[in-house]
XYZ file of C-alpha atoms in Angstrom:
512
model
C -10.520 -34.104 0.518
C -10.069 -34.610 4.284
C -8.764 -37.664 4.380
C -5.271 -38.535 3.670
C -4.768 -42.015 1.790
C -0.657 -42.831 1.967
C 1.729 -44.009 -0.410
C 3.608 -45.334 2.326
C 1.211 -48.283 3.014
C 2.752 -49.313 6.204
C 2.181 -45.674 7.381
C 4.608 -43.703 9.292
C 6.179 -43.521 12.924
C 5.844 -39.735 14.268
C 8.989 -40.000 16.091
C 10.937 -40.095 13.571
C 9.894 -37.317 11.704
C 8.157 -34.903 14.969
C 11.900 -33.802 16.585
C 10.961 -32.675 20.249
C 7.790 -34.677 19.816
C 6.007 -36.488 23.442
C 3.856 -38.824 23.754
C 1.533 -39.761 26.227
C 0.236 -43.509 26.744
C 2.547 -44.840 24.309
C 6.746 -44.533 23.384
C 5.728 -43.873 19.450
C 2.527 -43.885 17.718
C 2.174 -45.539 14.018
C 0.131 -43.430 11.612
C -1.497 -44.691 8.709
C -3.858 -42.133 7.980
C -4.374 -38.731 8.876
C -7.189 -36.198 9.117
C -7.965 -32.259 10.861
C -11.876 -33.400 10.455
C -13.231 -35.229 13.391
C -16.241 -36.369 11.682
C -13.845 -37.784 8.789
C -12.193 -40.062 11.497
C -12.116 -43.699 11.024
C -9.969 -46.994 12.117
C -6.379 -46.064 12.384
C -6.960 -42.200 11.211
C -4.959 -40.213 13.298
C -6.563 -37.334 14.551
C -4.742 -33.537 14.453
C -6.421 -30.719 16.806
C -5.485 -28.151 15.141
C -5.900 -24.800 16.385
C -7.493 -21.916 14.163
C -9.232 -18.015 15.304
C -12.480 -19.343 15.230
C -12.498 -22.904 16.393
C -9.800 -25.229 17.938
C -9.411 -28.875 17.358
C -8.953 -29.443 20.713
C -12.713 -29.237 21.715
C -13.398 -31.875 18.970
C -11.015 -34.913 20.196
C -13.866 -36.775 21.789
C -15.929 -36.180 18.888
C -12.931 -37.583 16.670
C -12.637 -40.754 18.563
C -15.898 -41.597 18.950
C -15.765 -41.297 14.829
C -13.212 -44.156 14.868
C -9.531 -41.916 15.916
C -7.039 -44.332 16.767
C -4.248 -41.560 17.969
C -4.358 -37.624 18.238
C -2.237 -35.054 17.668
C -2.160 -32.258 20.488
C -0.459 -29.289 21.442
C -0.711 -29.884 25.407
C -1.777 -33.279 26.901
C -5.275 -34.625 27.195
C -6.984 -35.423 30.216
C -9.325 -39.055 30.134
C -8.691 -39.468 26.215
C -8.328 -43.220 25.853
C -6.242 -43.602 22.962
C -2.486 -42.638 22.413
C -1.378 -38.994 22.082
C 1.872 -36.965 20.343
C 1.855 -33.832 22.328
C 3.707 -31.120 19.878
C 4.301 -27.347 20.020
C 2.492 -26.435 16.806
C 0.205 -28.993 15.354
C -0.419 -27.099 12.119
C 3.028 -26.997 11.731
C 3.475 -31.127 12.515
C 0.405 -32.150 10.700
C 1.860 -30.875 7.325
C 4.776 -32.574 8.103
C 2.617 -36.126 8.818
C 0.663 -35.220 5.440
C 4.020 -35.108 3.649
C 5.277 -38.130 4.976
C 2.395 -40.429 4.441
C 2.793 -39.218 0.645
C 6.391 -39.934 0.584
C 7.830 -36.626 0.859
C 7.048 -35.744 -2.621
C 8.746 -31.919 -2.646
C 12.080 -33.845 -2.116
C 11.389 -35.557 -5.671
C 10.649 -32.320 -7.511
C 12.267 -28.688 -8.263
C 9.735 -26.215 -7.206
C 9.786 -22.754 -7.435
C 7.243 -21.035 -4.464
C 6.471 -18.050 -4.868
C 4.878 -15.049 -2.343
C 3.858 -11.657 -2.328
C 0.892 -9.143 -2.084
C 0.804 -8.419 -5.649
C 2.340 -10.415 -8.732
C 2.235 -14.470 -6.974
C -0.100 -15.432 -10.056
C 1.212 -13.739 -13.204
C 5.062 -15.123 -11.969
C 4.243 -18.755 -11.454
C 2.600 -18.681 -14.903
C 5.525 -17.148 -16.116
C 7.417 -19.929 -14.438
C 5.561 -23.176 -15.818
C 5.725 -21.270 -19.135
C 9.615 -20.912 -19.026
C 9.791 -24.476 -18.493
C 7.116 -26.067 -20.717
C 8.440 -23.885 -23.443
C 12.266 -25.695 -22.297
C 10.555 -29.593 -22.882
C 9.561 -30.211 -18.905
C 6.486 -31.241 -17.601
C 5.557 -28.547 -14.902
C 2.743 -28.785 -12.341
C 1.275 -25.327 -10.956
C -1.047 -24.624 -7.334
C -2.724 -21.276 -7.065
C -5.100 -18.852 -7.557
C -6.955 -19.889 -11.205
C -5.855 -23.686 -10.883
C -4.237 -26.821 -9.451
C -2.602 -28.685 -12.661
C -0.496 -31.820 -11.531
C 0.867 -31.938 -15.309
C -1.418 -33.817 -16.700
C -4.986 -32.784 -15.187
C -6.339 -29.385 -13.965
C -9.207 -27.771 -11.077
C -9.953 -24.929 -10.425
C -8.495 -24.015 -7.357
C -10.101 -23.141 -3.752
C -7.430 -21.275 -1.917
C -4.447 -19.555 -3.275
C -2.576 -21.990 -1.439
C -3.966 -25.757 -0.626
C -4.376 -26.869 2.970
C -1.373 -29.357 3.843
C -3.914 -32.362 3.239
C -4.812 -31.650 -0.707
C -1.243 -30.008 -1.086
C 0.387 -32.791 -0.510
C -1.568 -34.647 -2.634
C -1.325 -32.591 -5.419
C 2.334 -32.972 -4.923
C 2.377 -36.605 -4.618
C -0.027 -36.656 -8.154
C 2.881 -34.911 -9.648
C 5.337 -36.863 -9.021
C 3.102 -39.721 -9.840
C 2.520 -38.723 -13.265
C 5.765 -37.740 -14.129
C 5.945 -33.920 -13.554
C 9.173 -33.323 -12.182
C 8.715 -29.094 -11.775
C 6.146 -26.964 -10.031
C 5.798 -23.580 -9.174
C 3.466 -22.799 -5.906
C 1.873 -19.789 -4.677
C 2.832 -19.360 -1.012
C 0.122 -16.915 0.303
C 0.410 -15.001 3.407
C -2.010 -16.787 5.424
C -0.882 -20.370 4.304
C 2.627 -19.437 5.616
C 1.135 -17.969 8.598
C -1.087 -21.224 9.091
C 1.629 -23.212 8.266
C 0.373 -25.090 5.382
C 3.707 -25.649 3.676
C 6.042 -26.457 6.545
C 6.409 -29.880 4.671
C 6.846 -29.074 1.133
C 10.979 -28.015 0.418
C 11.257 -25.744 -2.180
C 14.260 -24.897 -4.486
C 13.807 -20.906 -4.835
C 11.622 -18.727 -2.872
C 10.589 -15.333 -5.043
C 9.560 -12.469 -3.215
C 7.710 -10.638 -5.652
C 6.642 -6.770 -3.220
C 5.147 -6.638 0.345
C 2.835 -3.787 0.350
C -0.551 -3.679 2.069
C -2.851 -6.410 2.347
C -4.725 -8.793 4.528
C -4.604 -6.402 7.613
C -7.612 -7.823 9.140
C -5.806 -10.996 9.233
C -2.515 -10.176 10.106
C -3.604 -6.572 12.059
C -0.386 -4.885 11.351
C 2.769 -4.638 7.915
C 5.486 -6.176 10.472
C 3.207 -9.154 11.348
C 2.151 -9.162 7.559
C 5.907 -8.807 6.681
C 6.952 -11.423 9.137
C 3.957 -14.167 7.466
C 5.759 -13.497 4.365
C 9.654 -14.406 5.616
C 8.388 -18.603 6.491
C 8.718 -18.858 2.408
C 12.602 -18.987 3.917
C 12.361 -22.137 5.926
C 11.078 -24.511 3.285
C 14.104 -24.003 0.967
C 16.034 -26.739 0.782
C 19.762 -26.650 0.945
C 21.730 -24.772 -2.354
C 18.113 -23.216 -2.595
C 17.698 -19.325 -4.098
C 15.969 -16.673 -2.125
C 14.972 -14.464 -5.207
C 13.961 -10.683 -4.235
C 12.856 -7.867 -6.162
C 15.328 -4.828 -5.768
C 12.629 -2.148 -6.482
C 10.557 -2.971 -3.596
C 11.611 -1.995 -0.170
C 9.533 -4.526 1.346
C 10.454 -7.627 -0.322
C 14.612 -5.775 -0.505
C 14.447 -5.364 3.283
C 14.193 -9.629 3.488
C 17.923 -9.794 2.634
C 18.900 -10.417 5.765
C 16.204 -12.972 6.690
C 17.486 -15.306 3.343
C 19.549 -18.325 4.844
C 22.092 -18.656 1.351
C 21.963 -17.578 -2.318
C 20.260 -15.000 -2.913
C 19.482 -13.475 -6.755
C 18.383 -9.747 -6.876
C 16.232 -8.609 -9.936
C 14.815 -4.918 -10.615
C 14.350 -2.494 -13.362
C 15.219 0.819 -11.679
C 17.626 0.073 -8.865
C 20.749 -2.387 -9.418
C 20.094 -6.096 -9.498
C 21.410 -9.123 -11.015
C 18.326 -9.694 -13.488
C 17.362 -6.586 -15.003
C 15.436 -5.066 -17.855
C 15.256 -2.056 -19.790
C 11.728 -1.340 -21.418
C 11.772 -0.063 -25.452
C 8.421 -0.009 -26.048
C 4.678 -0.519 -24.620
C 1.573 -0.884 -26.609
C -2.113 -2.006 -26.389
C -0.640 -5.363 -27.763
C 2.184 -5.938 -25.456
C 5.773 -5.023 -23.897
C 9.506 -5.245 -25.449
C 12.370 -5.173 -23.109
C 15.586 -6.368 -22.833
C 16.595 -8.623 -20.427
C 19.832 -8.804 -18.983
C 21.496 -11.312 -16.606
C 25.274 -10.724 -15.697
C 27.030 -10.651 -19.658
C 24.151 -11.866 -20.919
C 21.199 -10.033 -23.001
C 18.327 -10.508 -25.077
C 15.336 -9.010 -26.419
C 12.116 -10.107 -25.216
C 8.875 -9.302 -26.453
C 5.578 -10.085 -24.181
C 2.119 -9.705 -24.679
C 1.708 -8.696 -21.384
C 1.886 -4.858 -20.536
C 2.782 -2.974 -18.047
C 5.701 -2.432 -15.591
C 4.668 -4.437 -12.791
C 4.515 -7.083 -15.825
C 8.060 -6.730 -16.672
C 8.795 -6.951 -13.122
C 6.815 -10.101 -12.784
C 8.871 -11.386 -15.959
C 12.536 -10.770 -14.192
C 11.436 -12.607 -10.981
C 10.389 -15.397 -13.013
C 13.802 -15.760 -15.321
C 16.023 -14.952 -12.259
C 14.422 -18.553 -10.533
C 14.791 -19.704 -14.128
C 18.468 -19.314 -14.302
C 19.016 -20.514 -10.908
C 17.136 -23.739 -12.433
C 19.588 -24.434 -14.873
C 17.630 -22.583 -17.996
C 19.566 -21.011 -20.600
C 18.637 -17.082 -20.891
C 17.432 -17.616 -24.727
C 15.000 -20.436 -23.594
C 13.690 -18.244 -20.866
C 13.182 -15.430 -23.252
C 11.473 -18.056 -25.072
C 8.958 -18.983 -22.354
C 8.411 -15.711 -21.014
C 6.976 -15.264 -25.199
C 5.029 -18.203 -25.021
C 2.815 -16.860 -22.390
C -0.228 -15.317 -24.145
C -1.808 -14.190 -20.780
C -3.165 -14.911 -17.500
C -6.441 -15.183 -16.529
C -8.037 -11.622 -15.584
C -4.582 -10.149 -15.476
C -4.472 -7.160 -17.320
C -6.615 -9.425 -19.543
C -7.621 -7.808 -23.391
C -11.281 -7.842 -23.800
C -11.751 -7.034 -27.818
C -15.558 -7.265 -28.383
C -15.200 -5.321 -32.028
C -14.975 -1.656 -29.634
C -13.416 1.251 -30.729
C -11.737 1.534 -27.269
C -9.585 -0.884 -25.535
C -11.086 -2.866 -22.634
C -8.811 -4.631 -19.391
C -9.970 -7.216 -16.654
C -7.474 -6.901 -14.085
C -7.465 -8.693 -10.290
C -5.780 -5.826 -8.500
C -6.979 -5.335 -5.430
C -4.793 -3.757 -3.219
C -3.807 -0.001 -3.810
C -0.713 -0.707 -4.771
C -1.978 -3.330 -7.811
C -4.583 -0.556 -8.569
C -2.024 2.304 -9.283
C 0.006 -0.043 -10.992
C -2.688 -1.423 -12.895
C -3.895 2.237 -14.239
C -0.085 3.232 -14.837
C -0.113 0.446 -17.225
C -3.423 1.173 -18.982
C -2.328 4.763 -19.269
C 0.548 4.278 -21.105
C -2.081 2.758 -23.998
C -4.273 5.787 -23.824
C -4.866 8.831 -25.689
C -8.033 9.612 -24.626
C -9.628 9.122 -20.844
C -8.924 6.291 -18.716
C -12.279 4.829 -16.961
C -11.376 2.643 -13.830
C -14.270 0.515 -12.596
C -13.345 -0.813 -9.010
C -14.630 -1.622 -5.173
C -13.453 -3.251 -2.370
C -14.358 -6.620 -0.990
C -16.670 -6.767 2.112
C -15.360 -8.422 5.620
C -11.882 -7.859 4.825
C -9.217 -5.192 5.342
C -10.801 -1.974 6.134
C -8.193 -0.361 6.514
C -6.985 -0.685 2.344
C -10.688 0.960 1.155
C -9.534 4.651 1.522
C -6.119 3.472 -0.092
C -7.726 2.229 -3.273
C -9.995 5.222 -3.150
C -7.117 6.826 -3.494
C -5.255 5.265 -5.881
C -8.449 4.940 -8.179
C -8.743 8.208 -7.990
C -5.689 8.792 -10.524
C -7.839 7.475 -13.498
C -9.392 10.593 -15.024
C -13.324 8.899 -14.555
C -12.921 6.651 -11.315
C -15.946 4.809 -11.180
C -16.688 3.123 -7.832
C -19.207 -0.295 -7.148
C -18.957 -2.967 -5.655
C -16.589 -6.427 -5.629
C -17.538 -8.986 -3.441
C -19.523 -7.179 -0.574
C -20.381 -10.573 1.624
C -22.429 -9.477 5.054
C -21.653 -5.401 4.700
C -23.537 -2.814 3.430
C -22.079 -2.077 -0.232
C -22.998 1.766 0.032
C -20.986 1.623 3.163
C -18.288 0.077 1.645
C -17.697 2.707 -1.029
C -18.396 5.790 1.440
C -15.366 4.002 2.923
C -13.274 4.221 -0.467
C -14.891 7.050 -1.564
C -13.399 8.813 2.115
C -9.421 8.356 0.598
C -10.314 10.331 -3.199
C -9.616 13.473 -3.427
C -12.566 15.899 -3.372
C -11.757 16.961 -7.131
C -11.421 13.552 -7.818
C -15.549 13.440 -8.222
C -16.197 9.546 -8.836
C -19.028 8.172 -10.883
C -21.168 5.649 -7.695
C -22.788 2.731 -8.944
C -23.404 -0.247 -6.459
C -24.571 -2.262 -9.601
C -21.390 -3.760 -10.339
C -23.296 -4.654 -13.723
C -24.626 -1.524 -14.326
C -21.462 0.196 -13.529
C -19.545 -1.849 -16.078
C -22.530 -0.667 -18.582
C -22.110 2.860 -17.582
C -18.368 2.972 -17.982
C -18.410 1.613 -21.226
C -21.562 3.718 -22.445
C -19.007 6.703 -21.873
C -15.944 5.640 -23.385
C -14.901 6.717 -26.902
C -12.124 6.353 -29.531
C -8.631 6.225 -27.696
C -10.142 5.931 -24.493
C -9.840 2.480 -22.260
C -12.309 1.179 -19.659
C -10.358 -0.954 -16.747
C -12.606 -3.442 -14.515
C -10.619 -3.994 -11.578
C -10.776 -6.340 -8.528
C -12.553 -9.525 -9.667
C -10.227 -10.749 -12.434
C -10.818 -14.210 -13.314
C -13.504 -15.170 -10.857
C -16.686 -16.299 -11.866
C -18.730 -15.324 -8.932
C -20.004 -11.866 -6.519
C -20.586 -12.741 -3.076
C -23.444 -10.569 -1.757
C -25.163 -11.282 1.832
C -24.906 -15.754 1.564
C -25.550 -15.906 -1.409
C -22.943 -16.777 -4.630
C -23.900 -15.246 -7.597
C -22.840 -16.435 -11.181
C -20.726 -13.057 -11.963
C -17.542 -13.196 -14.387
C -16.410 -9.552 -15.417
C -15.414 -10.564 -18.969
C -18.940 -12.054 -19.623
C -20.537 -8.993 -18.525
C -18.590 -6.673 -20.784
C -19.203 -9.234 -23.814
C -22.839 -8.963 -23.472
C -23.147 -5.113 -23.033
C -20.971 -4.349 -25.658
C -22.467 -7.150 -28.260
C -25.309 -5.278 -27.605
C -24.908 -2.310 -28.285
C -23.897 -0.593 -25.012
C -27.125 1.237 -23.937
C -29.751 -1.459 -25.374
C -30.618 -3.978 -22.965
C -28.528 -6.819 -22.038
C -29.014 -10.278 -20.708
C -26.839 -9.708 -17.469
C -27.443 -11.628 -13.793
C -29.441 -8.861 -12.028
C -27.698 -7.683 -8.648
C -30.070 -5.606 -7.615
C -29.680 -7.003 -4.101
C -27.386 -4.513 -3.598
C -29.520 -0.812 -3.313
C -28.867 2.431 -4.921
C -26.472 4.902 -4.531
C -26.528 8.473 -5.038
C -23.797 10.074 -7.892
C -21.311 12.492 -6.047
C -19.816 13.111 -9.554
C -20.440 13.346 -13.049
C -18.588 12.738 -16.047
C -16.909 16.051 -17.935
């Protein structure tokens, strides 16, 4: 969708709602549509340059009015454009403004809870929607797995929408009735400033570790990305931060009013002490001021638990009573490809996780190790044209299951054997990984070698559906490919998507 269709039929005027906005061969300019795609132009569509790091929307005003652009929307006046311009210091930032308006503002109708972080946006915001569905109230959800308006459900593109279709999944909300969301705010939609018109009513901070590098070059600029979730709260709203983690902890200062502090180790407001972890799930008790109450989750894990507390502390900012948030946090099965139980009839246990970062990683195989008795096998690889500088990292922290067995994840234009030299470079030398570029085959191998009381973790894909290799998209879901091998049999042969597009790899280790 490119296009934005208004339920303001009249449209909007951009002075009005573009403070410190100038305009150039007009005193105000009318907008009844709006668009970022010059080709998607047509009679009275406003057109927004907006400026990106590989193209800028500047070189494509001609383009836009020759397509039927009534108006544009510029950072720095146009020479010989015949039609009337706003001139604007940050277009990204005042074209998600225009988008919001043309829908009616719709964040100003609900109570939305966004949510950021490197690790932990997904699992929370499912924790969220389940807290209040559980409570009676019709919740909508944007992020990773899916964009659900309440009522209907995609799955989603981004982790975060564009301003265009977030707006509109907004404005679907509130036409159907949902009157609560919860929103993943990732680090580049904050950066690109995809929700500078959606208010939000708490703004969770789940860790800041490393991530996206390649896009943000540096942890201060990363950091920095991560502190806009502050200016869409709307007035009385809750900056909620996780005490444990320096880098969300170290935001204090940054939050503009109330802000609710949750942890496990250090002191927060929201707390939780875990009583016991098993293959099957997690019991804690949760604790809020006075208040406490037992809680038992299918989920496992730490991070889990963590995830949980940033959840009920927006909860109880929300109004929702600590049982019914124990209640919700219950309800919650799982989450797609999160820590996900894959029981095939094996003697072993099986997890899909999505962790890709180091940190996720380490956490991940904490969690898994707590269930095992026997070996842990970690199946994991790094995603091609994106951070280098994380591959050594998750070498590393792969390299604290007891078989670390290293393939690929989505290798796009690199070479995967390059790839894993490059996470194979931060293991240990004792460490001695198993080195499969077949993710298929690797998956096969690992679970060829566990036994009784030992668990096989597939890490880095989670719940998508697809390996990119070179152009191409490849059908590829980690939970299918483990259902296959083990329904039959392991070592016979299998009926898995062949990936042999990627080439061998020589074995630098071998299992004990």
């Amino acid at each position: 969708m490119s296009l934005i269709h208004p339920r303001i039929p009249l449209g909007i005027t951009l002075r009005r709602i573009l403070s410190g906005a100038s305009f150039v061969g007009c005193a105000d300019i009318r907008v009844q549509h709006a668009t970022h795609n010059s080709l998607d132009c047509s009679s009275q569509a406003m057109f927004a340059a907006l400026r990106g790091r590989e193209f800028d929307g500047h070189h494509f005003i001609r383009d836009a009015i020759q397509h039927g652009a009534t108006s544009v929307l510029v950072e720095y006046p146009q020479s010989d454009v015949p039609v009337p311009q706003c001139v604007v210091r940050n277009t990204r930032q005042a074209f998600a403004r225009i988008c919001s308006a043309l829908n009616g503002d719709p964040s100003r109708e609900l109570s939305i809870v966004g949510v950021t972080g490197t690790n932990g946006k997904t699992t929370t915001t499912w924790l969220v929607r389940s807290i209040l569905q559980t409570a009676g109230i019709q919740t909508g959800l944007l992020g990773t797995i899916e964009y659900n308006d309440g009522i209907r459900a995609e799955p989603s593109t981004l982790t975060t929408p564009d301003s265009m279709m977030l707006t509109e999944w907004l404005s679907s909300m509130v036409s159907h009735g949902t009157t609560h969301a919860a929103i993943e705010m990732s680090s580049h939609a904050l950066d690109q400033c995809r929700c500078a018109g959606t208010l939000i009513d708490a703004a969770v901070m789940t860790n800041i570790t490393h991530d996206h590098l390649d896009y943000h070059l540096d942890y201060d600029a990363y950091r920095a990305s991560k502190l806009h979730i502050f200016e869409s709260l709307k007035p009385g709203g809750v900056a909620v931060l996780n005490a444990d983690d320096p880098g969300s902890i170290s935001c204090l200062a940054h939050a503009p009013g109330q802000v609710i502090t949750f942890g496990i180790h250090n002191s927060a407001d929201v707390s939780a002490t875990i009583l016991q972890q098993s293959s099957r799930g997690t019991t804690f008790v949760l604790t809020a001021g006075v208040e406490r109450i037992e809680v038992r989750t299918s989920m496992i894990g730490e991070h889990n638990v963590s995830n949980c507390l940033a959840a009920a502390a927006a909860m109880l900012h929300a109004g929702i009573a600590l049982p019914d948030i124990a209640a919700g946090i219950e309800a919650l099965t799982d989450v797609p490809g999160r820590l996900e139980r894959i029981d095939c009839g094996q003697p072993f246990n099986i997890f899909v996780d999505y962790a890709h970062t180091d940190d996720a990683l380490q956490r991940a195989i904490a969690a898994a190790k707590t269930l095992t008795a026997g070996r842990l096998f970690c199946v994991f690889g790094a995603g091609g044209d994106r951070d280098r500088s994380k591959r050594p990292l998750l070498g590393c922290a792969g390299a604290s299951a007891d078989v670390a067995v290293v393939t690929s994840d989505n290798p796009r234009s690199e070479s995967p054997t390059q790839i894993i030299d490059e996470i194979v470079a931060g293991m240990p030398i004792a460490a001695q990984p198993h080195i499969e570029a077949d993710r298929a085959e690797a998956i096969r191998w690992a679970l060829s070698q566990a036994g009784p009381q030992d668990t096989v973790l597939v890490a880095g894909k989670g719940h998508e559906s697809e390996q990119i290799i070179g152009s191409q998209r490849l059908h590829f879901d980690d939970r299918e490919v483990i259902g296959r091998i083990v329904t039959a049999g392991l070592k016979g042969p299998h009926d898995i998507p062949a990936t042999n597009l990627i080439g061998p790899h020589k074995n630098i280790g071998q299992i004990a």
